[in-house]
PDB file of C-alpha atoms in Angstrom:
ATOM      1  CA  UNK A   4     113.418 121.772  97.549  1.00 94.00           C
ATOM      2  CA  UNK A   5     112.564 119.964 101.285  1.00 97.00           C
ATOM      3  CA  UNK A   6     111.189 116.601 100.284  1.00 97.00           C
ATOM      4  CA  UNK A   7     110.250 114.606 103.013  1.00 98.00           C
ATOM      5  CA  UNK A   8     111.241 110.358 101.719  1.00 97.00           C
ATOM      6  CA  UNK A   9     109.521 107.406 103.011  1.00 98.00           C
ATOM      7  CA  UNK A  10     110.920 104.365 103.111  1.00 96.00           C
ATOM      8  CA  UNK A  11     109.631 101.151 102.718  1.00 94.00           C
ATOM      9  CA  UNK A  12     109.067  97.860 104.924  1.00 92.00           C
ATOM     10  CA  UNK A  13     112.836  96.349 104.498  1.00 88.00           C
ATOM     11  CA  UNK A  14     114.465  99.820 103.809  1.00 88.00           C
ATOM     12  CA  UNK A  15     115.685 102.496 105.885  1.00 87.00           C
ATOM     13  CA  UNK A  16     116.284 106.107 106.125  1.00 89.00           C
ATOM     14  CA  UNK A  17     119.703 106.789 103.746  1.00 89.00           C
ATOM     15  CA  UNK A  18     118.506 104.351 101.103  1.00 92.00           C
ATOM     16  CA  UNK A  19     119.499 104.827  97.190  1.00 94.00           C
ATOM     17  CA  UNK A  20     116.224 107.313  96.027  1.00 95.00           C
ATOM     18  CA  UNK A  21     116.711 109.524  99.395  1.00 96.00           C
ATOM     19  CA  UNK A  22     120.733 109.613  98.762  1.00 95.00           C
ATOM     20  CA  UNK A  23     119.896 110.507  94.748  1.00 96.00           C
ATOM     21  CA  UNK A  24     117.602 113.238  95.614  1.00 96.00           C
ATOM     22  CA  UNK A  25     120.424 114.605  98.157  1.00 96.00           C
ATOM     23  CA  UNK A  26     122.876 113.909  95.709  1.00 96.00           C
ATOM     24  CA  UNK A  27     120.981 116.038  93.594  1.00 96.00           C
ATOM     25  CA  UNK A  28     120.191 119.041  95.647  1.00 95.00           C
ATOM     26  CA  UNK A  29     117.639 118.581  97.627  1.00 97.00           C
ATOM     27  CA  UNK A  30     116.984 118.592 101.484  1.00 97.00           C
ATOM     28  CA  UNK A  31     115.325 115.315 102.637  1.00 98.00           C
ATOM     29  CA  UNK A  32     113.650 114.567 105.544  1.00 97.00           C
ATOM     30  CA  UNK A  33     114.015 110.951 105.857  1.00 97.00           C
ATOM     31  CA  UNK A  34     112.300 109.527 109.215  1.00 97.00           C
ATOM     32  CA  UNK A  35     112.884 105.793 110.266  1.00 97.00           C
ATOM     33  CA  UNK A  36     109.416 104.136 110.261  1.00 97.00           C
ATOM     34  CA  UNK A  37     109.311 101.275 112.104  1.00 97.00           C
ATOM     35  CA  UNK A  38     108.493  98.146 110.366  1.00 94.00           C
ATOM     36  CA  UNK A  39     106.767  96.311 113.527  1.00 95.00           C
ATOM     37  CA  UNK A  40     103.956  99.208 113.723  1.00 96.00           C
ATOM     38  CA  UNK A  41     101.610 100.765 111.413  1.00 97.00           C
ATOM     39  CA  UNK A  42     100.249 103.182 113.683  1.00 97.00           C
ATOM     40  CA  UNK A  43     103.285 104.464 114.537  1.00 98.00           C
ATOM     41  CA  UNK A  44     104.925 104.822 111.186  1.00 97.00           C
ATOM     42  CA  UNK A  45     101.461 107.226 110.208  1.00 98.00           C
ATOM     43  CA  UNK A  46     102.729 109.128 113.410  1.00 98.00           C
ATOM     44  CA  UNK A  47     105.934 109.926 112.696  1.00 98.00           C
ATOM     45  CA  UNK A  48     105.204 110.766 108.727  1.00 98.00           C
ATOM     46  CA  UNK A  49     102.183 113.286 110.014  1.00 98.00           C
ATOM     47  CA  UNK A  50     104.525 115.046 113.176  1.00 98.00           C
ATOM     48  CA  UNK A  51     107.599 115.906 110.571  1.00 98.00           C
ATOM     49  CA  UNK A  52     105.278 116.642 107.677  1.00 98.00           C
ATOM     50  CA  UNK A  53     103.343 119.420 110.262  1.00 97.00           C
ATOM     51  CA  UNK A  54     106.890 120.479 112.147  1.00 97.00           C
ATOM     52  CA  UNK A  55     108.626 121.002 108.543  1.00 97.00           C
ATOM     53  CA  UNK A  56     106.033 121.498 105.922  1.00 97.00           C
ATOM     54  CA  UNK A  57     107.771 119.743 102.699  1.00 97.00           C
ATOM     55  CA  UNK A  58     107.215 120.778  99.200  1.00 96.00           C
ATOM     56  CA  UNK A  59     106.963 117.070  98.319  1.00 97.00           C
ATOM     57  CA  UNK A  60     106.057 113.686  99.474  1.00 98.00           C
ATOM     58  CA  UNK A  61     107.550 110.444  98.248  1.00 98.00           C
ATOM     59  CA  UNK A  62     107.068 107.307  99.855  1.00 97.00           C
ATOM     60  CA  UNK A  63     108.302 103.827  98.634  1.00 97.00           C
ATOM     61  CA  UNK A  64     106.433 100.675  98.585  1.00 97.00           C
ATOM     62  CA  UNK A  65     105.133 100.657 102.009  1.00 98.00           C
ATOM     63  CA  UNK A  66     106.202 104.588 102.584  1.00 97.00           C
ATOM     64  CA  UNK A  67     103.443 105.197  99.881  1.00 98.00           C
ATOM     65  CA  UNK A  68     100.564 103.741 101.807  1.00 98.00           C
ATOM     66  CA  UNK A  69     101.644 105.199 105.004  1.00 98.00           C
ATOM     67  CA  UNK A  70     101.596 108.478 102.777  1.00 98.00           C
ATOM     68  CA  UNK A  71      98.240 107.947 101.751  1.00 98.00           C
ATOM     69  CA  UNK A  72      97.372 106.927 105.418  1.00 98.00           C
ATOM     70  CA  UNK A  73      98.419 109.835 106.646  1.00 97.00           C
ATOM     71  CA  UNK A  74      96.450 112.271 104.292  1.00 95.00           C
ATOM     72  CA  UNK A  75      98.890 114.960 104.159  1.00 94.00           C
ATOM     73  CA  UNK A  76      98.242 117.963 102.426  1.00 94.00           C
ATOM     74  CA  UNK A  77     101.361 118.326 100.175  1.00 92.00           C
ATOM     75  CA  UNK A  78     101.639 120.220  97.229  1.00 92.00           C
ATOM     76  CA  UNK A  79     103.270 117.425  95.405  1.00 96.00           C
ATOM     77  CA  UNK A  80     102.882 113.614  96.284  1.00 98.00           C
ATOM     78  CA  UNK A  81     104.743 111.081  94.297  1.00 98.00           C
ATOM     79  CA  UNK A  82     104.050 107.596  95.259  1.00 98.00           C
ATOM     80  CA  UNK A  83     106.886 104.799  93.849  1.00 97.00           C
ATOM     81  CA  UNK A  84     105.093 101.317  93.919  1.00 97.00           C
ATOM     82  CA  UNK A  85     102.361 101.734  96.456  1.00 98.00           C
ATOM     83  CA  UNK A  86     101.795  99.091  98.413  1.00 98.00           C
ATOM     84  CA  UNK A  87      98.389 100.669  99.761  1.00 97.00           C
ATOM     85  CA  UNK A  88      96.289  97.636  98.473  1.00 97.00           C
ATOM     86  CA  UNK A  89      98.085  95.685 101.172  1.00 96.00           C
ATOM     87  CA  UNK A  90      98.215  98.542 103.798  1.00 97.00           C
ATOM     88  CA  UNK A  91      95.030 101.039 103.773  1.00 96.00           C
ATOM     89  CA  UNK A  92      92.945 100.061 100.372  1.00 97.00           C
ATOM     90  CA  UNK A  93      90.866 102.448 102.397  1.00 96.00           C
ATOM     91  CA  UNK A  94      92.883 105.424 101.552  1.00 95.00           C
ATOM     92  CA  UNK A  95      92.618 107.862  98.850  1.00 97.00           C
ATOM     93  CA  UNK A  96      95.101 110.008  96.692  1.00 98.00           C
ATOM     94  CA  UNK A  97      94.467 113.680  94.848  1.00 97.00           C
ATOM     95  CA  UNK A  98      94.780 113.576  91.261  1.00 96.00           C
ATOM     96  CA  UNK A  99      97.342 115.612  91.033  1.00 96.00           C
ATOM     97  CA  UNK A 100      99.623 112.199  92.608  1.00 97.00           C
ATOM     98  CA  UNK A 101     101.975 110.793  90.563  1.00 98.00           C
ATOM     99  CA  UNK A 102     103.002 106.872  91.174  1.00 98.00           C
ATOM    100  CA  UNK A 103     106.153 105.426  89.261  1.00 97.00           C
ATOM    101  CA  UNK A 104     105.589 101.514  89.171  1.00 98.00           C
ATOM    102  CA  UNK A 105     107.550  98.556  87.300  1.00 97.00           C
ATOM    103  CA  UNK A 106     105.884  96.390  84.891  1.00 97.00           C
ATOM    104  CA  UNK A 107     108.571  94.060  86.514  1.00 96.00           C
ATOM    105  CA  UNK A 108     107.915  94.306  90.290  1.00 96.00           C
ATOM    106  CA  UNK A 109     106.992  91.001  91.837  1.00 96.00           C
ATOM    107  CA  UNK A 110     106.469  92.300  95.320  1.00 96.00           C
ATOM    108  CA  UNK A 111     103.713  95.035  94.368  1.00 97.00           C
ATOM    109  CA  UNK A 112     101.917  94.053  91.006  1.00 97.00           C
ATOM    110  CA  UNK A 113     101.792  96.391  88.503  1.00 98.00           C
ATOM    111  CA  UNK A 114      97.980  96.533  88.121  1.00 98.00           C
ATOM    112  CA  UNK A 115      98.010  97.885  91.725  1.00 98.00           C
ATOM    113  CA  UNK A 116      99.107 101.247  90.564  1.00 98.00           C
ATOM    114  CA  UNK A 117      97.223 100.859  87.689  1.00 98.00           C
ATOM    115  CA  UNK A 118      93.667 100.523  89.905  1.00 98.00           C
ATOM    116  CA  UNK A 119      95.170 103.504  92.178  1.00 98.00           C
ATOM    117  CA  UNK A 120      95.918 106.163  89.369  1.00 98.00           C
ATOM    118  CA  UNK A 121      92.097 105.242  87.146  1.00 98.00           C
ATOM    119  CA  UNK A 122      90.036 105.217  90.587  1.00 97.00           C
ATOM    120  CA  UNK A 123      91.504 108.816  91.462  1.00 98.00           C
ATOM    121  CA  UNK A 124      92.832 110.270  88.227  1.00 98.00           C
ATOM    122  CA  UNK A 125      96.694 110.262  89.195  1.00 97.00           C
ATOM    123  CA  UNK A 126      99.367 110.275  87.021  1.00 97.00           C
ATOM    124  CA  UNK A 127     100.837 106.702  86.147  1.00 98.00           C
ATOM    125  CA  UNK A 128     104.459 106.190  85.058  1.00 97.00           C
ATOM    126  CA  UNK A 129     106.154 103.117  84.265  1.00 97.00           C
ATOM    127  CA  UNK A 130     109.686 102.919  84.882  1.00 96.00           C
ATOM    128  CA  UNK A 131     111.894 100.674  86.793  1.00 94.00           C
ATOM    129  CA  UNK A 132     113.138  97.538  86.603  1.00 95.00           C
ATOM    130  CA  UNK A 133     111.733  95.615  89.644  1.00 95.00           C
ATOM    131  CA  UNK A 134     110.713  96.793  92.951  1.00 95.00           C
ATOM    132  CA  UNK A 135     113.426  98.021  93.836  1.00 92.00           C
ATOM    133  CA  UNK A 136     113.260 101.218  91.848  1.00 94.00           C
ATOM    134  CA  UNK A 137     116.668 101.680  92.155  1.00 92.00           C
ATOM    135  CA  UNK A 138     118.338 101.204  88.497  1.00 93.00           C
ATOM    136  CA  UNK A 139     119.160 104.623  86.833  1.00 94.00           C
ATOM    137  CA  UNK A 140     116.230 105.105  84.315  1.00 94.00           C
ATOM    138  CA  UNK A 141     113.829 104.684  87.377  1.00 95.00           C
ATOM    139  CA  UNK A 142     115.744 107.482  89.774  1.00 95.00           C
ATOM    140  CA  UNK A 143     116.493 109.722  87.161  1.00 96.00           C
ATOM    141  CA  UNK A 144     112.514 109.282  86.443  1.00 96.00           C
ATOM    142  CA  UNK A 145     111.386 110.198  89.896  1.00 97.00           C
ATOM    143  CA  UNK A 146     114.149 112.918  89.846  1.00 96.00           C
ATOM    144  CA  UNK A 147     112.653 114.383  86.580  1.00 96.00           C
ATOM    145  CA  UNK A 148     108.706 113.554  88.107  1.00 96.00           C
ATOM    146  CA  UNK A 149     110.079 115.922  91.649  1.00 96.00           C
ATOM    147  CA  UNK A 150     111.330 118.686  89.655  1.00 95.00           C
ATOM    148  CA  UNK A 151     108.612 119.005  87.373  1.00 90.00           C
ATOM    149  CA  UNK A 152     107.270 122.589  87.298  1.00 73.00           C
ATOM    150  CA  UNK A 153     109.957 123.764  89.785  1.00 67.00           C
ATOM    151  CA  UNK A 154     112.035 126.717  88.662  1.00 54.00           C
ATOM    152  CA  UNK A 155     115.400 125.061  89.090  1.00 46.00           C
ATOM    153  CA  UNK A 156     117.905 128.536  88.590  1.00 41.00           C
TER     154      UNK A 156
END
């Protein structure tokens, strides 16, 4: 599956949740979004998303709201600890979005995701650790939330 991974404000392309999804299989598209400019962060995620067409979304933390910024059409968008209240509390989500959040993250609080998944009718998973969202119960969890409904043979 071609999932296209964006990163968050102090991470970069190659991070832990991009490797684990190579790791297990998967072709990611992982674009450097630079941390100095918004605008050009929403750029880069809309020009690969149109020049390779992904099966799924993720972004991270501040990869989620430029996700949401960018409005892409994907069939699957899975958002781990939005920060969109911070970034574009203007943007909206299908209800078919699933965001993975940590009762534990004190970067992005908790009842973030919680206000993002009632207003649009996303799924809401809690897993994790901290922000992060690196520990094994959370990757194996956005692993499991990727391949959901995929025929994996």
């Amino acid at each position: 599956m071609k999932i296209m991974f964006l990163h968050g404000l102090e991470s970069k392309p190659g991070g832990s949740k991009p490797a684990y999804l190579s790791y297990h299989g998967h072709t990611v598209l992982n674009p450097a979004l630079p941390k100095d400019s918004w605008d050009d962060s929403v750029k880069i995620a809309r020009a690969l998303f149109d020049q390779e067409l992904p099966d799924v979304v993720v972004g991270s933390s501040r990869g989620g709201a430029v996700a949401i910024a960018a409005n892409l059409p994907v069939p699957k968008l899975v958002l781990v600890a939005p920060a969109w209240a911070k970034y574009c509390p203007w943007g909206t989500i299908p209800s078919t979005a699933t965001i993975m959040h940590s009762k534990g993250d004190e970067v992005i609080p908790f009842s973030d995701s919680e206000l993002l998944a009632h207003t649009f009718g996303a799924e809401l998973i809690e897993a994790g650790i901290d922000h992060r969202m690196n520990d094994e119960f959370a990757l194996e969890k956005m692993l499991d939330v990727i391949n959901r409904g995929q025929n994996l043979s």
